[in-house]
C-alpha positions as a Python dict, from the first residue, in 0.01 Angstrom:
ca = {
    (1, 'M'): (0, 0, 0),
    (2, 'L'): (-345, 148, 59),
    (3, 'P'): (-616, 123, -209),
    (4, 'P'): (-702, 443, -395),
    (5, 'D'): (-942, 661, -202),
    (6, 'P'): (-1278, 616, -380),
    (7, 'T'): (-1378, 966, -272),
    (8, 'E'): (-1099, 1126, -474),
    (9, 'L'): (-1253, 1246, -800),
    (10, 'S'): (-1052, 1377, -1087),
    (11, 'S'): (-1071, 1753, -1104),
    (12, 'N'): (-931, 1781, -1454),
    (13, 'R'): (-1146, 1606, -1713),
    (14, 'S'): (-1134, 1878, -1974),
    (15, 'T'): (-1014, 1640, -2243),
    (16, 'I'): (-1315, 1415, -2188),
    (17, 'L'): (-1589, 1618, -2031),
    (18, 'H'): (-1674, 1974, -1962),
    (19, 'T'): (-1933, 2139, -1746),
    (20, 'G'): (-2269, 2167, -1915),
    (21, 'R'): (-2484, 1953, -2138),
    (22, 'Q'): (-2237, 1825, -2393),
    (23, 'C'): (-1919, 1617, -2409),
    (24, 'A'): (-1603, 1683, -2602),
    (25, 'N'): (-1421, 1359, -2696),
    (26, 'P'): (-1678, 1149, -2507),
    (27, 'P'): (-1569, 831, -2328),
    (28, 'D'): (-1682, 488, -2446),
    (29, 'R'): (-2019, 358, -2336),
    (30, 'H'): (-2006, 12, -2180),
    (31, 'P'): (-2216, -224, -2396),
    (32, 'D'): (-2394, -404, -2111),
    (33, 'L'): (-2384, -200, -1793),
    (34, 'C'): (-2577, 99, -1925),
    (35, 'F'): (-2943, 90, -1825),
    (36, 'S'): (-3205, 297, -2006),
    (37, 'D'): (-3359, 405, -1674),
    (38, 'G'): (-3028, 473, -1502),
    (39, 'N'): (-2994, 803, -1320),
    (40, 'V'): (-2619, 841, -1271),
    (41, 'V'): (-2301, 774, -1467),
    (42, 'I'): (-1991, 609, -1321),
    (43, 'L'): (-1678, 693, -1515),
    (44, 'A'): (-1376, 461, -1486),
    (45, 'G'): (-1087, 559, -1707),
    (46, 'N'): (-1235, 622, -2050),
    (47, 'V'): (-1539, 394, -2005),
    (48, 'Y'): (-1870, 497, -1851),
    (49, 'F'): (-2159, 303, -1700),
    (50, 'V'): (-2519, 426, -1669),
    (51, 'V'): (-2647, 284, -1341),
    (52, 'H'): (-2887, 351, -1054),
    (53, 'K'): (-2818, 548, -738),
    (54, 'G'): (-3062, 357, -518),
    (55, 'P'): (-2940, -3, -563),
    (56, 'L'): (-2573, 96, -547),
    (57, 'G'): (-2629, 301, -235),
    (58, 'R'): (-2806, 14, -62),
    (59, 'H'): (-2504, -210, -117),
    (60, 'S'): (-2238, 46, -29),
    (61, 'P'): (-2253, 327, 228),
    (62, 'V'): (-1951, 487, 60),
    (63, 'L'): (-2121, 495, -279),
    (64, 'E'): (-2436, 625, -116),
    (65, 'R'): (-2248, 923, 28),
    (66, 'L'): (-2061, 991, -295),
    (67, 'L'): (-2379, 981, -503),
    (68, 'Q'): (-2570, 1200, -261),
    (69, 'D'): (-2290, 1455, -264),
    (70, 'L'): (-2278, 1494, -642),
    (71, 'P'): (-2346, 1859, -727),
    (72, 'T'): (-2661, 1936, -924),
    (73, 'E'): (-2518, 2235, -1106),
    (74, 'D'): (-2190, 2318, -1279),
    (75, 'T'): (-2097, 1952, -1295),
    (76, 'D'): (-1969, 1715, -1563),
    (77, 'V'): (-2250, 1533, -1740),
    (78, 'I'): (-2291, 1247, -1984),
    (79, 'N'): (-2629, 1189, -2145),
    (80, 'D'): (-2769, 1462, -1922),
    (81, 'L'): (-2674, 1260, -1613),
    (82, 'P'): (-2430, 1355, -1334),
    (83, 'V'): (-2093, 1178, -1342),
    (84, 'L'): (-1912, 1006, -1057),
    (85, 'A'): (-1549, 949, -1158),
    (86, 'V'): (-1376, 662, -977),
    (87, 'P'): (-1003, 581, -952),
    (88, 'Y'): (-1032, 225, -1082),
    (89, 'T'): (-989, 52, -1415),
    (90, 'P'): (-1290, -19, -1637),
    (91, 'E'): (-1227, -393, -1599),
    (92, 'D'): (-1237, -374, -1219),
    (93, 'M'): (-1559, -172, -1226),
    (94, 'V'): (-1723, -424, -1461),
    (95, 'Y'): (-1656, -708, -1213),
    (96, 'F'): (-1777, -495, -923),
    (97, 'L'): (-2095, -361, -1084),
    (98, 'R'): (-2195, -700, -1222),
    (99, 'T'): (-2166, -844, -872),
    (100, 'L'): (-2367, -564, -711),
    (101, 'Y'): (-2642, -605, -970),
    (102, 'G'): (-2660, -977, -901),
    (103, 'F'): (-2538, -1093, -1240),
    (104, 'P'): (-2385, -1443, -1230),
    (105, 'V'): (-2028, -1439, -1101),
    (106, 'D'): (-1854, -1773, -1046),
    (107, 'M'): (-1664, -1703, -725),
    (108, 'V'): (-1516, -2052, -715),
    (109, 'N'): (-1360, -2073, -1060),
    (110, 'Q'): (-1296, -1708, -1137),
    (111, 'D'): (-942, -1597, -1216),
    (112, 'F'): (-742, -1442, -938),
    (113, 'C'): (-752, -1103, -1111),
    (114, 'V'): (-1133, -1102, -1080),
    (115, 'T'): (-1154, -1202, -715),
    (116, 'S'): (-869, -972, -614),
    (117, 'A'): (-1036, -678, -793),
    (118, 'L'): (-1365, -753, -619),
    (119, 'L'): (-1191, -768, -282),
    (120, 'K'): (-1017, -436, -348),
    (121, 'L'): (-1339, -256, -443),
    (122, 'A'): (-1552, -427, -178),
    (123, 'T'): (-1302, -303, 80),
    (124, 'A'): (-1286, 52, -58),
    (125, 'Y'): (-1664, 85, -90),
    (126, 'E'): (-1744, -106, 232),
    (127, 'V'): (-1954, -379, 72),
    (128, 'D'): (-1905, -598, 375),
    (129, 'N'): (-2094, -910, 266),
    (130, 'L'): (-1901, -931, -61),
    (131, 'R'): (-1570, -867, 115),
    (132, 'A'): (-1644, -1142, 372),
    (133, 'E'): (-1734, -1391, 99),
    (134, 'I'): (-1411, -1332, -94),
    (135, 'I'): (-1197, -1344, 220),
    (136, 'Q'): (-1358, -1674, 315),
    (137, 'R'): (-1262, -1818, -24),
    (138, 'F'): (-908, -1683, -5),
    (139, 'T'): (-859, -1831, 342),
    (140, 'Q'): (-933, -2178, 207),
    (141, 'C'): (-601, -2157, 20),
    (142, 'W'): (-417, -1922, 257),
    (143, 'P'): (-553, -2042, 590),
    (144, 'K'): (-494, -1962, 953),
    (145, 'S'): (-513, -2324, 1069),
    (146, 'L'): (-265, -2605, 1012),
    (147, 'S'): (-545, -2852, 938),
    (148, 'Q'): (-675, -2632, 656),
    (149, 'W'): (-320, -2588, 525),
    (150, 'E'): (-284, -2965, 502),
    (151, 'I'): (-607, -2986, 299),
    (152, 'R'): (-478, -2711, 73),
    (153, 'E'): (-145, -2885, 20),
    (154, 'K'): (-308, -3218, -63),
    (155, 'S'): (-534, -3051, -317),
    (156, 'A'): (-226, -2922, -501),
    (157, 'V'): (-76, -3270, -549),
    (158, 'N'): (-126, -3412, -897),
    (159, 'E'): (-209, -3770, -991),
    (160, 'D'): (160, -3863, -989),
    (161, 'G'): (197, -3752, -629),
    (162, 'V'): (399, -3443, -725),
    (163, 'Y'): (325, -3106, -566),
    (164, 'A'): (207, -2882, -852),
    (165, 'P'): (28, -2571, -721),
    (166, 'R'): (37, -2369, -1043),
    (167, 'P'): (-187, -2265, -1206),
    (168, 'K'): (-442, -2383, -950),
    (169, 'L'): (-316, -2145, -683),
    (170, 'P'): (-199, -1788, -744),
    (171, 'H'): (162, -1697, -675),
    (172, 'P'): (216, -1601, -308),
    (173, 'I'): (361, -1261, -405),
    (174, 'L'): (21, -1176, -555),
    (175, 'I'): (-155, -1283, -237),
    (176, 'I'): (80, -1077, -21),
    (177, 'A'): (7, -771, -236),
    (178, 'V'): (-372, -805, -225),
    (179, 'A'): (-369, -888, 148),
    (180, 'R'): (-173, -571, 216),
    (181, 'E'): (-392, -359, -9),
    (182, 'A'): (-723, -486, 128),
    (183, 'G'): (-608, -514, 489),
    (184, 'V'): (-665, -891, 509),
    (185, 'L'): (-361, -954, 726),
    (186, 'E'): (-464, -1308, 827),
    (187, 'L'): (-362, -1426, 478),
    (188, 'L'): (-2, -1315, 524),
    (189, 'P'): (165, -1583, 743),
    (190, 'S'): (75, -1876, 517),
    (191, 'A'): (155, -1671, 207),
    (192, 'F'): (497, -1575, 344),
    (193, 'Y'): (570, -1937, 438),
    (194, 'D'): (464, -2051, 92),
    (195, 'L'): (697, -1796, -66),
    (196, 'S'): (985, -1889, 164),
    (197, 'R'): (990, -2235, 5),
    (198, 'Y'): (1111, -2082, -324),
    (199, 'L'): (1479, -2045, -409),
    (200, 'P'): (1634, -1716, -290),
    (201, 'S'): (1686, -1604, -650),
    (202, 'Q'): (1318, -1669, -731),
    (203, 'I'): (1208, -1470, -427),
    (204, 'S'): (1434, -1177, -516),
    (205, 'N'): (1341, -1173, -885),
    (206, 'G'): (968, -1174, -810),
    (207, 'Y'): (691, -1311, -1027),
    (208, 'R'): (620, -1231, -1390),
    (209, 'D'): (259, -1272, -1500),
    (210, 'P'): (268, -1502, -1805),
    (211, 'V'): (-30, -1321, -1963),
    (212, 'T'): (39, -955, -1896),
    (213, 'L'): (419, -995, -1859),
    (214, 'H'): (393, -760, -1563),
    (215, 'D'): (660, -811, -1295),
    (216, 'H'): (543, -834, -934),
    (217, 'R'): (803, -787, -660),
    (218, 'L'): (801, -760, -284),
    (219, 'S'): (868, -434, -107),
    (220, 'P'): (1214, -415, 56),
    (221, 'D'): (1056, -465, 400),
    (222, 'D'): (863, -774, 290),
    (223, 'L'): (1168, -911, 110),
    (224, 'F'): (1357, -887, 439),
    (225, 'R'): (1067, -1056, 619),
    (226, 'V'): (1057, -1356, 387),
    (227, 'F'): (1433, -1415, 409),
    (228, 'R'): (1427, -1373, 786),
    (229, 'G'): (1141, -1622, 812),
    (230, 'K'): (1311, -1863, 575),
    (231, 'E'): (1615, -1862, 802),
    (232, 'Q'): (1402, -1916, 1112),
    (233, 'T'): (1212, -2212, 964),
    (234, 'A'): (1538, -2374, 853),
    (235, 'R'): (1686, -2329, 1200),
    (236, 'Y'): (1379, -2481, 1363),
    (237, 'F'): (1399, -2777, 1127),
    (238, 'S'): (1768, -2832, 1207),
    (239, 'T'): (1687, -2827, 1578),
    (240, 'F'): (1410, -3080, 1522),
    (241, 'I'): (1653, -3319, 1350),
    (242, 'V'): (1906, -3288, 1633),
    (243, 'N'): (1655, -3317, 1918),
    (244, 'E'): (1411, -3573, 1782),
    (245, 'L'): (1584, -3785, 1520),
    (246, 'E'): (1961, -3806, 1565),
    (247, 'G'): (2034, -4090, 1805),
    (248, 'R'): (1665, -4141, 1880),
    (249, 'M'): (1615, -4417, 2136),
    (250, 'P'): (1336, -4674, 2105),
    (251, 'S'): (1011, -4629, 2294),
    (252, 'K'): (994, -4785, 2640),
    (253, 'F'): (719, -4997, 2488),
    (254, 'C'): (928, -5096, 2186),
    (255, 'L'): (819, -5434, 2053),
    (256, 'N'): (1177, -5523, 1962),
    (257, 'R'): (1335, -5449, 2299),
    (258, 'N'): (1344, -5817, 2403),
    (259, 'E'): (1487, -5948, 2076),
    (260, 'L'): (1801, -6153, 2127),
    (261, 'V'): (1950, -6086, 1785),
    (262, 'P'): (2130, -5746, 1811),
    (263, 'A'): (2030, -5634, 1460),
    (264, 'R'): (1662, -5698, 1536),
    (265, 'K'): (1690, -5534, 1876),
    (266, 'R'): (1829, -5219, 1711),
    (267, 'S'): (1590, -5222, 1416),
    (268, 'C'): (1388, -4923, 1540),
    (269, 'Q'): (1702, -4716, 1599),
    (270, 'I'): (1823, -4808, 1253),
    (271, 'A'): (1489, -4706, 1107),
    (272, 'F'): (1516, -4359, 1259),
    (273, 'E'): (1877, -4327, 1149),
    (274, 'T'): (1761, -4406, 795),
    (275, 'I'): (1493, -4138, 821),
    (276, 'T'): (1755, -3887, 938),
    (277, 'L'): (1980, -3962, 643),
    (278, 'S'): (1693, -3939, 397),
    (279, 'I'): (1580, -3602, 536),
    (280, 'L'): (1929, -3458, 526),
    (281, 'R'): (1955, -3562, 162),
    (282, 'D'): (1604, -3419, 100),
    (283, 'S'): (1536, -3716, -126),
    (284, 'N'): (1156, -3714, -97),
    (285, 'G'): (1142, -3337, -124),
    (286, 'M'): (1328, -3346, -453),
    (287, 'L'): (1108, -3620, -596),
    (288, 'L'): (778, -3467, -487),
    (289, 'N'): (862, -3100, -558),
    (290, 'H'): (858, -3021, -186),
    (291, 'N'): (1220, -2921, -145),
    (292, 'S'): (1293, -2638, 101),
    (293, 'D'): (968, -2719, 282),
    (294, 'P'): (1042, -2793, 651),
    (295, 'L'): (676, -2839, 744),
    (296, 'F'): (640, -3109, 478),
    (297, 'A'): (974, -3269, 567),
    (298, 'I'): (876, -3304, 933),
    (299, 'S'): (552, -3474, 835),
    (300, 'D'): (726, -3684, 572),
    (301, 'S'): (970, -3817, 831),
    (302, 'L'): (676, -4008, 977),
    (303, 'A'): (517, -4087, 641),
    (304, 'M'): (837, -4262, 531),
    (305, 'Q'): (742, -4532, 778),
    (306, 'T'): (366, -4539, 729),
    (307, 'K'): (274, -4404, 385),
    (308, 'E'): (232, -4753, 236),
    (309, 'D'): (13, -4877, 520),
    (310, 'S'): (-295, -4942, 310),
    (311, 'P'): (-476, -5266, 230),
    (312, 'G'): (-295, -5470, -32),
    (313, 'A'): (11, -5238, -38),
    (314, 'D'): (366, -5315, 66),
    (315, 'N'): (566, -5080, 286),
    (316, 'N'): (884, -5003, 97),
    (317, 'A'): (1080, -4869, 394),
    (318, 'A'): (1411, -5054, 409),
    (319, 'Y'): (1399, -5042, 789),
    (320, 'R'): (1070, -5018, 968),
    (321, 'A'): (1020, -4911, 1330),
    (322, 'C'): (773, -5106, 1538),
    (323, 'E'): (425, -4971, 1597),
    (324, 'A'): (500, -4850, 1949),
    (325, 'C'): (802, -4649, 1834),
    (326, 'R'): (611, -4507, 1540),
    (327, 'L'): (323, -4401, 1764),
    (328, 'D'): (561, -4224, 2001),
    (329, 'Y'): (731, -4051, 1712),
    (330, 'G'): (397, -3961, 1554),
    (331, 'A'): (298, -3772, 1870),
    (332, 'V'): (628, -3581, 1852),
    (333, 'V'): (573, -3491, 1485),
    (334, 'K'): (222, -3364, 1556),
    (335, 'A'): (338, -3141, 1843),
    (336, 'V'): (639, -3008, 1652),
    (337, 'R'): (434, -2918, 1342),
    (338, 'E'): (171, -2740, 1553),
    (339, 'E'): (442, -2536, 1724),
    (340, 'F'): (601, -2464, 1385),
    (341, 'W'): (269, -2329, 1254),
    (342, 'R'): (208, -2116, 1564),
    (343, 'K'): (547, -1949, 1521),
    (344, 'L'): (498, -1839, 1158),
    (345, 'P'): (377, -1486, 1242),
    (346, 'E'): (670, -1437, 1480),
    (347, 'W'): (927, -1567, 1233),
    (348, 'F'): (802, -1348, 948),
    (349, 'D'): (748, -1046, 1176),
    (350, 'L'): (372, -1043, 1121),
    (351, 'P'): (196, -965, 1451),
    (352, 'M'): (-124, -1169, 1480),
    (353, 'S'): (-352, -1165, 1782),
    (354, 'D'): (-565, -1464, 1683),
    (355, 'W'): (-339, -1694, 1482),
    (356, 'D'): (-462, -2053, 1507),
    (357, 'A'): (-268, -2375, 1543),
}
């Protein structure tokens, strides 16, 4: 979906304005963003703002053209000033104008509705520095690189070790919508993968905003993409289990290869068999709220053997592979996860020319 064209002005404002020096049923004046020395009015919905042509034009080439093209005669006026009507909500224009005027805006802790509105308007009005800043902040949570994704995932784990991304992170359906609208396509692969981890019924039903009660759903094409990608990630994960875990032989440098006791000699094989069983049962995924998450499960298959390797802690793995076998397997896990990440755009049918591993 493309954003509204900011150059499209309403041609029928007879219920609010009429040509000349007076207003019938005048719109509401914004209490803060109306300057006594302003020389133009921006009308959003039924709220108007008295602002300055010069500063706005310096920030936005689109606004500069629109303001320059305002007719000087036979035009709608408010307070004897020409009116530029814009196709955005008053709330969105408040966020945008406050930012352009340099009023404090907390980009880090602002609600998603604020940052998404700013991205939408910065894109439409070509305020490139603002657009770049917001995209940079969005890509911290919806990144192109696997390393940044890992940082993001760790930040969403609570003090009990349970994955709890809400309300810290917005729902991926919201991210998909704003990425489509603003043309920030690099956000899509990680957002689609995030969404694919939900149950099929949750994906189909969409997301209901708990504040506005508005339902957000994917388009039919994107719904197909997420289910197709979900199938591809599951297939890749199954192949990983078959190729790398089932019947895995010890490393040629295995520290237990010369053991005389058969059980000790096979301890590394038993350890990997235990990992396989645990993954198939998805036991850690269930406990840590990471079920239906192949990328996590692949990493966790190694962590099952090493996660307690910290000073003063005991490793609780019932069967533990030797260090040589774990190092060999760790290299496999790293390569497999990097390949998994590289394939996300292909699996979700999202062509990307510069997708990072």
